[in-house]
mmCIF file of C-alpha atoms and ligand atoms in Angstrom:
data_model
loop_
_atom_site.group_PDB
_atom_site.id
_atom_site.type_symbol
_atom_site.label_atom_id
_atom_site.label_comp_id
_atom_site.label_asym_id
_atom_site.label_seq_id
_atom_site.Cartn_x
_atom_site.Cartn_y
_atom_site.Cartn_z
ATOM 1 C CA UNK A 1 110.160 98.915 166.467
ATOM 2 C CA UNK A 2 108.841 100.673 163.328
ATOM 3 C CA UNK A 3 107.340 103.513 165.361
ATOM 4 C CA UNK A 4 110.711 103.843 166.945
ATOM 5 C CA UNK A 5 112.896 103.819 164.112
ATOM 6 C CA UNK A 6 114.551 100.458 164.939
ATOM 7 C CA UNK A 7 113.152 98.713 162.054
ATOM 8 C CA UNK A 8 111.428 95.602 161.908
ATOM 9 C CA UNK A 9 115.161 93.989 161.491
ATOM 10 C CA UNK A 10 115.995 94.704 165.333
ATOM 11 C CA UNK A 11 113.846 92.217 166.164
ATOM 12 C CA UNK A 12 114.879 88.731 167.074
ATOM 13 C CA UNK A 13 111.745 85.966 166.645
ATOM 14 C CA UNK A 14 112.071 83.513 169.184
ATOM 15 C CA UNK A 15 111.162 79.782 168.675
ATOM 16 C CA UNK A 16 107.725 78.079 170.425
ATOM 17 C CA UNK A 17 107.231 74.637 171.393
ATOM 18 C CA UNK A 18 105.038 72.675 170.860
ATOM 19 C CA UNK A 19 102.689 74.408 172.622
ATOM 20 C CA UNK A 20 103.151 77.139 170.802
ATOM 21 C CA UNK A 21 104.853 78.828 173.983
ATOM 22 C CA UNK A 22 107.994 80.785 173.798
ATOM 23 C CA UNK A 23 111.630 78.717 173.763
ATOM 24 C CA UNK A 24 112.842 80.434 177.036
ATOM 25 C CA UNK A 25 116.340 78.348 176.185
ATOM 26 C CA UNK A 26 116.076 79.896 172.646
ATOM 27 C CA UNK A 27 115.575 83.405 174.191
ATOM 28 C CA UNK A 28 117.944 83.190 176.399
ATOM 29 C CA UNK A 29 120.119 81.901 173.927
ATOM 30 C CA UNK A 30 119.751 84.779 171.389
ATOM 31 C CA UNK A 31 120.170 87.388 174.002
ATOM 32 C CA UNK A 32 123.868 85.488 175.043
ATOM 33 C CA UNK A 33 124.424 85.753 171.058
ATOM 34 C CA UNK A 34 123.669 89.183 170.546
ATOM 35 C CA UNK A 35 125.615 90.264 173.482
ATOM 36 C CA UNK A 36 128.701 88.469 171.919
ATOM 37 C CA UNK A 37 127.868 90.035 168.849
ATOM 38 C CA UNK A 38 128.546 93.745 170.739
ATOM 39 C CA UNK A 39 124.408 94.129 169.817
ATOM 40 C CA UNK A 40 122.266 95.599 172.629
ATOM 41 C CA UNK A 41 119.067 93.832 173.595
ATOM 42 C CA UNK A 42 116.892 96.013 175.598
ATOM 43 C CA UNK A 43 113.063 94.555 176.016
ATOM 44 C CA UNK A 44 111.613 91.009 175.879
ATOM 45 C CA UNK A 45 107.571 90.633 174.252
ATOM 46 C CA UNK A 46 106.092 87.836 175.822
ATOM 47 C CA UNK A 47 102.500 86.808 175.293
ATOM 48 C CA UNK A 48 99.614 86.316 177.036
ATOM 49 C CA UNK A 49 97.086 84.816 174.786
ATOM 50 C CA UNK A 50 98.546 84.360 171.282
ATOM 51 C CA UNK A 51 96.488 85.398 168.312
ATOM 52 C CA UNK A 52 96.633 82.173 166.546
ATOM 53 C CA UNK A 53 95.870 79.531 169.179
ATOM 54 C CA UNK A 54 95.577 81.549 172.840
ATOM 55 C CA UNK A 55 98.762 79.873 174.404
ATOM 56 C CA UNK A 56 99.962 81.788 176.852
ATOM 57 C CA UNK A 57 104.190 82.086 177.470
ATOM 58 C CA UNK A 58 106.164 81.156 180.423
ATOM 59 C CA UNK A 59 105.612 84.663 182.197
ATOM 60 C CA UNK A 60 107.834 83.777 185.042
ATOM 61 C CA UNK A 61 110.631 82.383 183.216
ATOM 62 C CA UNK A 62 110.602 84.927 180.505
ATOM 63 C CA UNK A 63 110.730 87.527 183.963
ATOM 64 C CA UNK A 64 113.854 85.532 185.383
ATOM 65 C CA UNK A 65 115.547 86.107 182.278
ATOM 66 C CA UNK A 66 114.488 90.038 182.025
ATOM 67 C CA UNK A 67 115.977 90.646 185.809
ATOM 68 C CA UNK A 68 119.047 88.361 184.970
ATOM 69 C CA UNK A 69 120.135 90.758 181.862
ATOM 70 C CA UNK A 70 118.053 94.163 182.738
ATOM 71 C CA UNK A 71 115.798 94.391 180.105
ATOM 72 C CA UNK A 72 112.329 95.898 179.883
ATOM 73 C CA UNK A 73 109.799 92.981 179.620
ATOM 74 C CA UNK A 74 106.401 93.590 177.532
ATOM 75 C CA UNK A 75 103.499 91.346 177.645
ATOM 76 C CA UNK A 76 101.370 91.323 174.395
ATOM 77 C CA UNK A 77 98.044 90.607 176.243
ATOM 78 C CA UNK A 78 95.870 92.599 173.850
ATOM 79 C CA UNK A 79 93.885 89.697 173.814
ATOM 80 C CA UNK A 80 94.129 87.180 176.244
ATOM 81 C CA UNK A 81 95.248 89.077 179.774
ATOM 82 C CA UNK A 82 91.695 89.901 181.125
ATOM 83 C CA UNK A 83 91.402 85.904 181.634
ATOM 84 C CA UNK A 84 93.711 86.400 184.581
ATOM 85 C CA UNK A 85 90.819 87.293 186.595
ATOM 86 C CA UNK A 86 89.248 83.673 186.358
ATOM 87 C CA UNK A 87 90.762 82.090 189.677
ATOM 88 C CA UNK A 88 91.010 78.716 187.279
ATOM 89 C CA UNK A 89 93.240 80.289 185.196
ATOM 90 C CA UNK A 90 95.633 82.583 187.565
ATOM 91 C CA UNK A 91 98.470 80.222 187.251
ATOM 92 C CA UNK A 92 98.827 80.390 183.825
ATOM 93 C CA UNK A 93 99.290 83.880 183.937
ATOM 94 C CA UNK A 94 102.156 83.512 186.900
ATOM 95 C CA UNK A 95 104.829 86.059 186.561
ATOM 96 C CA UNK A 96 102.863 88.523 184.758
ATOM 97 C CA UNK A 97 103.048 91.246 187.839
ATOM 98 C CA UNK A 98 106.805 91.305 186.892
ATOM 99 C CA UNK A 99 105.893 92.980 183.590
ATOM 100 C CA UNK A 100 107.703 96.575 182.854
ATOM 101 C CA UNK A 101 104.240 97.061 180.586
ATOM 102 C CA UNK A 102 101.377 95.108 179.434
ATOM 103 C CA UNK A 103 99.239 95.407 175.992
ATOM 104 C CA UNK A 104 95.630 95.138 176.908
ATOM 105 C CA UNK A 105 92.605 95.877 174.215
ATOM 106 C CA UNK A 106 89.653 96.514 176.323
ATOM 107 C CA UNK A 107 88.051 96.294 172.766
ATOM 108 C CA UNK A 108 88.514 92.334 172.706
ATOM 109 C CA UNK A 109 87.899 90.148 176.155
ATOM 110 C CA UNK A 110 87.147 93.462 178.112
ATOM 111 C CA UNK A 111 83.290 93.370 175.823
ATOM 112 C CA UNK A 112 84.341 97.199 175.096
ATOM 113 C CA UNK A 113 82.895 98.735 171.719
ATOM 114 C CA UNK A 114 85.803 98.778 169.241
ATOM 115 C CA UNK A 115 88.029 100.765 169.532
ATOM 116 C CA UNK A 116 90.215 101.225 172.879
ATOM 117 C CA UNK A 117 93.787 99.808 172.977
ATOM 118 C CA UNK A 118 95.292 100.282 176.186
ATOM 119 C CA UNK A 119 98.827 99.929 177.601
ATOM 120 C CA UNK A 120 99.238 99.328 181.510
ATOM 121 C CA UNK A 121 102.872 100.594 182.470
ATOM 122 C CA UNK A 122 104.044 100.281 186.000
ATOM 123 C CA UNK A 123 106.444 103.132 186.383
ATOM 124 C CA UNK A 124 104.185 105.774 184.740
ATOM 125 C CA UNK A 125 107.463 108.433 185.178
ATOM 126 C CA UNK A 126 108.853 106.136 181.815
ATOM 127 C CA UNK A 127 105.850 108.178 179.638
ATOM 128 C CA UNK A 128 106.272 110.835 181.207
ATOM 129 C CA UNK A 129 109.891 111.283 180.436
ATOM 130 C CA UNK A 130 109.550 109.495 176.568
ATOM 131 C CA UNK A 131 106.306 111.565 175.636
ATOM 132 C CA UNK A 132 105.880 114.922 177.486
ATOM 133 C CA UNK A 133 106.770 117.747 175.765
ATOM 134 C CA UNK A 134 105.989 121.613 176.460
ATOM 135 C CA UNK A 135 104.887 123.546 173.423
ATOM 136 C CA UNK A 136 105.036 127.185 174.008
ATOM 137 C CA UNK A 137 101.285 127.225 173.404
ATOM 138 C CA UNK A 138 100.671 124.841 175.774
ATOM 139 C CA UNK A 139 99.253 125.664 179.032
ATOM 140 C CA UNK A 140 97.892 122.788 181.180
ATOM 141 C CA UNK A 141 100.061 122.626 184.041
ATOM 142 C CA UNK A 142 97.535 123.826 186.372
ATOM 143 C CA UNK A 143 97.424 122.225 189.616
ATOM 144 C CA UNK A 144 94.243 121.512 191.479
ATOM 145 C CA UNK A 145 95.338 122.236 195.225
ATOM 146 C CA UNK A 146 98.283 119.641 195.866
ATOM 147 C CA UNK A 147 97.551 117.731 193.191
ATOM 148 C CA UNK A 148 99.702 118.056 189.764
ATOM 149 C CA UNK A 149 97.881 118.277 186.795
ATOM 150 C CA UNK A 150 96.944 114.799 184.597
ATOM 151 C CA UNK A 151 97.481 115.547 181.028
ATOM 152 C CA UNK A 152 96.867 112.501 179.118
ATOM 153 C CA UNK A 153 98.611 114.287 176.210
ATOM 154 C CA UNK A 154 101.970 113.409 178.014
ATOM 155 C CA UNK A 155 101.451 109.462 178.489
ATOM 156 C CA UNK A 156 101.344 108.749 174.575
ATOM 157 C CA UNK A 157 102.236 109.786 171.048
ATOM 158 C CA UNK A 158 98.545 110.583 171.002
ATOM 159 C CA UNK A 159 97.504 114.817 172.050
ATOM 160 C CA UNK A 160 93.909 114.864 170.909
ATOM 161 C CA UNK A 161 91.907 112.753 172.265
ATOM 162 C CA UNK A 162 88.507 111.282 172.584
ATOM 163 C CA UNK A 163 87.279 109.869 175.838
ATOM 164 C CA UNK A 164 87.652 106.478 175.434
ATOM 165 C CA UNK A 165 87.790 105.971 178.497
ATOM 166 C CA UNK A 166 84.713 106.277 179.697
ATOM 167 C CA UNK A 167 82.803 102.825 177.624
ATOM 168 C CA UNK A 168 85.647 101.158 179.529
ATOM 169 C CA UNK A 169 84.852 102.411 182.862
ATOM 170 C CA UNK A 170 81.209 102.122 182.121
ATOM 171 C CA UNK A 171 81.574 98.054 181.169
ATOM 172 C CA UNK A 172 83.813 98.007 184.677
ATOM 173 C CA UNK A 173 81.192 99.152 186.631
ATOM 174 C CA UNK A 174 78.421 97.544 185.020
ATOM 175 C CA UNK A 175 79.873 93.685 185.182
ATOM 176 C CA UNK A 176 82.249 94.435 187.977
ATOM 177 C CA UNK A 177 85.035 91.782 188.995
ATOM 178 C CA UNK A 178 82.239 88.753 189.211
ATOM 179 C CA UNK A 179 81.076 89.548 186.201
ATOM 180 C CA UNK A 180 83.784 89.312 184.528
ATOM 181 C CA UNK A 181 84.873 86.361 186.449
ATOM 182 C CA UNK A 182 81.417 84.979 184.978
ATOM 183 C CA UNK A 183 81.517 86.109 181.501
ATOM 184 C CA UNK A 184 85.094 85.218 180.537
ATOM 185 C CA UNK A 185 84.480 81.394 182.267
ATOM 186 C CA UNK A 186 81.675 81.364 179.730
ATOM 187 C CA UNK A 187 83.708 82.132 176.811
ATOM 188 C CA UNK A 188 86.156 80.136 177.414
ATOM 189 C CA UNK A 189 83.657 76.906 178.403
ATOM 190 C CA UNK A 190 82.189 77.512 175.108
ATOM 191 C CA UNK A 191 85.906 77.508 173.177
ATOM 192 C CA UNK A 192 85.950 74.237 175.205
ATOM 193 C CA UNK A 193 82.555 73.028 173.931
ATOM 194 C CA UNK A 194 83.664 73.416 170.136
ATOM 195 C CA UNK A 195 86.955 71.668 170.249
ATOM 196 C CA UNK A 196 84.964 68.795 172.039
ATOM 197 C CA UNK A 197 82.845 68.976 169.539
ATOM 198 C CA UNK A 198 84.653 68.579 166.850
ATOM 199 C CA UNK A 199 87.010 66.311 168.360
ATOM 200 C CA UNK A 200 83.962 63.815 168.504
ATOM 201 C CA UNK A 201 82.713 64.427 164.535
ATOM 202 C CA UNK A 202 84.013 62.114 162.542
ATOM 203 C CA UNK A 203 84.217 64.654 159.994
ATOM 204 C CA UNK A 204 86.427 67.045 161.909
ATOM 205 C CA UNK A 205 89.783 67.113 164.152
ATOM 206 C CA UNK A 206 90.520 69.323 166.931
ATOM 207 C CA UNK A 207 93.408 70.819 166.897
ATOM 208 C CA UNK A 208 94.180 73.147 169.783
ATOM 209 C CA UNK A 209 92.162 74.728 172.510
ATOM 210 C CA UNK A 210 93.609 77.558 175.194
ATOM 211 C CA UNK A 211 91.562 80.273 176.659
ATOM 212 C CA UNK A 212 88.490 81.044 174.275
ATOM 213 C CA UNK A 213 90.250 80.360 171.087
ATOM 214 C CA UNK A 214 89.740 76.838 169.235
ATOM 215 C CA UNK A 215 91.248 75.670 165.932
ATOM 216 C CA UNK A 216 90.052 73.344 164.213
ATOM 217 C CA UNK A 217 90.032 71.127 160.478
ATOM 218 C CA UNK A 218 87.053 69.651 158.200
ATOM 219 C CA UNK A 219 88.812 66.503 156.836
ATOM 220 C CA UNK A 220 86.999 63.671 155.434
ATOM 221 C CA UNK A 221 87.148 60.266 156.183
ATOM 222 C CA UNK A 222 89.143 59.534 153.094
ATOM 223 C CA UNK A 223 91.220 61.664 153.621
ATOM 224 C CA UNK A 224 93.282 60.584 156.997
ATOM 225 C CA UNK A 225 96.070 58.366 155.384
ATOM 226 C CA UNK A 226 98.570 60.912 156.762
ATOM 227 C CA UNK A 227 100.183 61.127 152.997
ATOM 228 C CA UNK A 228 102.054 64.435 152.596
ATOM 229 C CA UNK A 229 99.598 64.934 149.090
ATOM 230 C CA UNK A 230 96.818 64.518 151.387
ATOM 231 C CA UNK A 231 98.387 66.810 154.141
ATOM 232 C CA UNK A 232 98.979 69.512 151.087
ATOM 233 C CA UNK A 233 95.256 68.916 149.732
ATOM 234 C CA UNK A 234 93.915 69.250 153.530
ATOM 235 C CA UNK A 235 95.664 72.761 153.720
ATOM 236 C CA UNK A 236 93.935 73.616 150.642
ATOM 237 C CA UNK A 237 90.631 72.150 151.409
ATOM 238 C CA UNK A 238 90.512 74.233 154.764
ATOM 239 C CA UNK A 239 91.526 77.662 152.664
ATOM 240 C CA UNK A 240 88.703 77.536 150.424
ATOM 241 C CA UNK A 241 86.411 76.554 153.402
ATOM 242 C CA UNK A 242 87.118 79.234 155.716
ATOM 243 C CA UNK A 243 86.633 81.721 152.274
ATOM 244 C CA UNK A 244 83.070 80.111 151.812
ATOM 245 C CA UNK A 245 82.130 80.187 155.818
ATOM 246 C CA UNK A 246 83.161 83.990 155.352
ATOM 247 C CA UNK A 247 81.932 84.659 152.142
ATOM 248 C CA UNK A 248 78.924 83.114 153.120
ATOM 249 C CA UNK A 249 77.571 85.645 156.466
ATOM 250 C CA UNK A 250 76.343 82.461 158.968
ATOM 251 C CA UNK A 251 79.292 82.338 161.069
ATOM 252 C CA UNK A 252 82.657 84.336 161.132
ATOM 253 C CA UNK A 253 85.613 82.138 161.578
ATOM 254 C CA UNK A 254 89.280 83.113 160.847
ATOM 255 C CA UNK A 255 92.825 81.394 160.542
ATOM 256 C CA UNK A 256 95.422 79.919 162.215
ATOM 257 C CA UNK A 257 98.258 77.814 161.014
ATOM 258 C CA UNK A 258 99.339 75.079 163.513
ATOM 259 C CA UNK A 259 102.499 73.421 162.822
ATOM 260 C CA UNK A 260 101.952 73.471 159.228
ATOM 261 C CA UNK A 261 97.924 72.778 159.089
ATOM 262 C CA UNK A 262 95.846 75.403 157.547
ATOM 263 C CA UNK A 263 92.361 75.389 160.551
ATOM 264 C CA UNK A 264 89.812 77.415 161.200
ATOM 265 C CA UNK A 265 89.920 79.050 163.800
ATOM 266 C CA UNK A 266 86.807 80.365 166.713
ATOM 267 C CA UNK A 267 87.381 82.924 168.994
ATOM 268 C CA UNK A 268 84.470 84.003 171.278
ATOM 269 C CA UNK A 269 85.142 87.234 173.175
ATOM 270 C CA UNK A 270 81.353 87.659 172.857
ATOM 271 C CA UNK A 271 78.769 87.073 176.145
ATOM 272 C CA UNK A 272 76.089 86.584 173.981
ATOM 273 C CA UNK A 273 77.141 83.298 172.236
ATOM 274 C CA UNK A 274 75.681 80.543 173.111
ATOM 275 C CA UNK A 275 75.989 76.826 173.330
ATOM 276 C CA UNK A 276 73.369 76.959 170.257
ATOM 277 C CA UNK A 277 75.661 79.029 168.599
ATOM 278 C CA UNK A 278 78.482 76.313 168.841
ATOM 279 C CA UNK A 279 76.122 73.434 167.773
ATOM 280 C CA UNK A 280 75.032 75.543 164.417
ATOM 281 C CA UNK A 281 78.733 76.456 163.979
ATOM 282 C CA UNK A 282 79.828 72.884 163.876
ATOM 283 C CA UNK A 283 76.869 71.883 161.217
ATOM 284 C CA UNK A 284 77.871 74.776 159.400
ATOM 285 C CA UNK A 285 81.146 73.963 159.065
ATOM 286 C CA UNK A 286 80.519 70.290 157.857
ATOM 287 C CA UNK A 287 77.942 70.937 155.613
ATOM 288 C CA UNK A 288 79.623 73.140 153.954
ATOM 289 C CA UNK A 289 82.963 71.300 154.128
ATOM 290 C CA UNK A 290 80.621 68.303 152.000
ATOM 291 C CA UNK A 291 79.916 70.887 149.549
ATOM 292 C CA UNK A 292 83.655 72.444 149.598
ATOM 293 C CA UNK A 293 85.560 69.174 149.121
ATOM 294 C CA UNK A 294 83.324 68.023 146.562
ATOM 295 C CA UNK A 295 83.561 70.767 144.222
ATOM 296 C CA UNK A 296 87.545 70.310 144.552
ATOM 297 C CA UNK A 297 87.240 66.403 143.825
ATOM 298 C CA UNK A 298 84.973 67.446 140.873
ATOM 299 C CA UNK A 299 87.390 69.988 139.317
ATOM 300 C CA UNK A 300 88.805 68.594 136.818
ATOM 301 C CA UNK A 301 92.719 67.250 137.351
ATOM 302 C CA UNK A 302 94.222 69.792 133.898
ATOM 303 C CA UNK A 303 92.475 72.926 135.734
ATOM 304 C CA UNK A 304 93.758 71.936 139.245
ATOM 305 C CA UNK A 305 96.998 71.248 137.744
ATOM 306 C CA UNK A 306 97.215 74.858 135.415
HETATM 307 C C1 PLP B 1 94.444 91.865 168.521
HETATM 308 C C2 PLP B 1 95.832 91.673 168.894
HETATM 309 C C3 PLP B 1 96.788 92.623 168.542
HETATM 310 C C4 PLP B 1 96.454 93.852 167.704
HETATM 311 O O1 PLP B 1 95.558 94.669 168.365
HETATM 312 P P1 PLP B 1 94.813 95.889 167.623
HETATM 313 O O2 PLP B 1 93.800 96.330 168.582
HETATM 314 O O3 PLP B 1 94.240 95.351 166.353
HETATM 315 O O4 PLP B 1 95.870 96.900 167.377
HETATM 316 C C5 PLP B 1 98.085 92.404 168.954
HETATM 317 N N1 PLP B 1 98.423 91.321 169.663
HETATM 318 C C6 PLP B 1 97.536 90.383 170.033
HETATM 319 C C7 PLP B 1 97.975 89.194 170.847
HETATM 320 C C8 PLP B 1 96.197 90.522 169.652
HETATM 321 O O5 PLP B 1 95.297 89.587 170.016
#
């Protein structure tokens, strides 16, 4: 939208549920408004594997409502979409062959080296007619027999360009479909394997799992009188947590905020981790979530206060 020259203000954010999922009443129900309001909606962003907890929308639905109202339908997969291959998982991702164009980032669940975005589009004549253009010093239109030249040039904003390509083809051929079949199950076994985890510590509560990403809270045993000052203290405790895990270089963990909880939050898109790895993460976490909520309890109340 800001690339375009729409602004970020043409854009209409749609309500999840409580699965984080997309409202498909609530879309629908904006585009109906808009249309009364003499506005023009024109594409639909659905997600397949959101950044903050992996849930994946109601492809099929969101596809329905595309066809019923012509309008271009983009799936944000940049994460999550190569977990269509696992035949577990295929049903979740129902509806997604519908899609005008699909975000994929080889760089994430495709084990590429960073960087290589990637955008699948199934009527390649749409970049061709938004992107080609035909400088006067230009001179690539060579054919090769019957075959029209393939300037890359004319399927993005991008001319120059390195070959990116090729560390993508390379990690195709190299794991193949199976592998991938194999690695991604792994990942996503292992996401499994932490929120189980933690869902048995009584020092920690699972809070969501979906494809490889778990989120997660340290909360002590004190604290789970469900009090709001304890539910505004937990947010709090969590923040200065995930800045010590990062701050201190044993683990990487980032952030997610579920329905109003502050957690950490594990993705593995990596085929070396291990089910070590998830053991140390979990005794990393609580030890230093000990050490964390102590030093809050200790400050004194004035400072915390000021
Ligand atoms: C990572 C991610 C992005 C951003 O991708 P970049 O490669 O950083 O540009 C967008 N959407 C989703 C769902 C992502 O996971």
């Amino acid at each position: 939208m800001v690339l375009f020259g729409y602004g970020t203000n043409a854009i209409r954010w749609i309500a999840t549920d409580a699965e984080n999922k997309m409202d498909t009443a609530a879309l629908q129900q904006a585009i109906a408004d808009d249309l009364r309001g003499s506005k023009t909606p024109f594409m639909v962003v659905g997600t397949a594997g959101d950044v903050s907890t992996g849930a994946v929308d109601d492809l099929r639905a969101i596809a329905g409502i595309c066809r019923q109202y012509d309008l271009w339908f983009h799936i944000d997969g940049a994460y999550g979409v190569p977990a269509a291959v696992v035949p577990a998982y295929r049903a979740l991702f129902d509806g997604m062959a519908e899609a005008d164009s699909i975000a994929l980032d080889p760089h994430k669940w495709l084990y590429s080296p960073l960087e290589a975005g990637c955008t699948l589009v199934k009527n390649p004549k749409h970049l061709l007619d938004t992107f080609s253009s035909h400088a006067a010093y230009y001179n690539f239109d060579s054919t090769d027999g019957d075959i029209p030249a393939h300037n890359y040039y004319e399927f993005s904003l991008q001319n120059s360009r390195s070959f990116r390509a090729l560390k993508v083809w390379l990690g195709l051929q190299q794991a193949g479909r199976d592998g991938y079949v194999q690695l991604i199950s792994a990942d996503i076994a292992l996401a499994r394997l932490l929120f189980e985890q933690a869902a048995a510590h009584p020092e920690l509560k699972a809070i969501s799992h979906s494809l490889s990403i778990s989120t997660l809270r340290y909360v002590p045993s004190e604290c789970r009188d469900g009090r709001p000052e304890t539910a505004t203290y937990l947010n709090a405790l969590n923040e200065a947590l995930l800045n010590e895990l990062q701050r201190g270089g044993e683990v990487f963990l980032s952030n997610a905020v579920v329905r109003g909880s502050y957690c950490l939050r594990a993705c593995v898109v990596n085929f070396r981790t291990t089910a070590q790895d998830i053991d140390a993460i979990i005794q990393i976490i609580v030890r230093e979530g000990r050490e964390t909520h102590l030093r809050l309890q200790q400050q004194p109340v004035s400072t915390a206060v000021a």
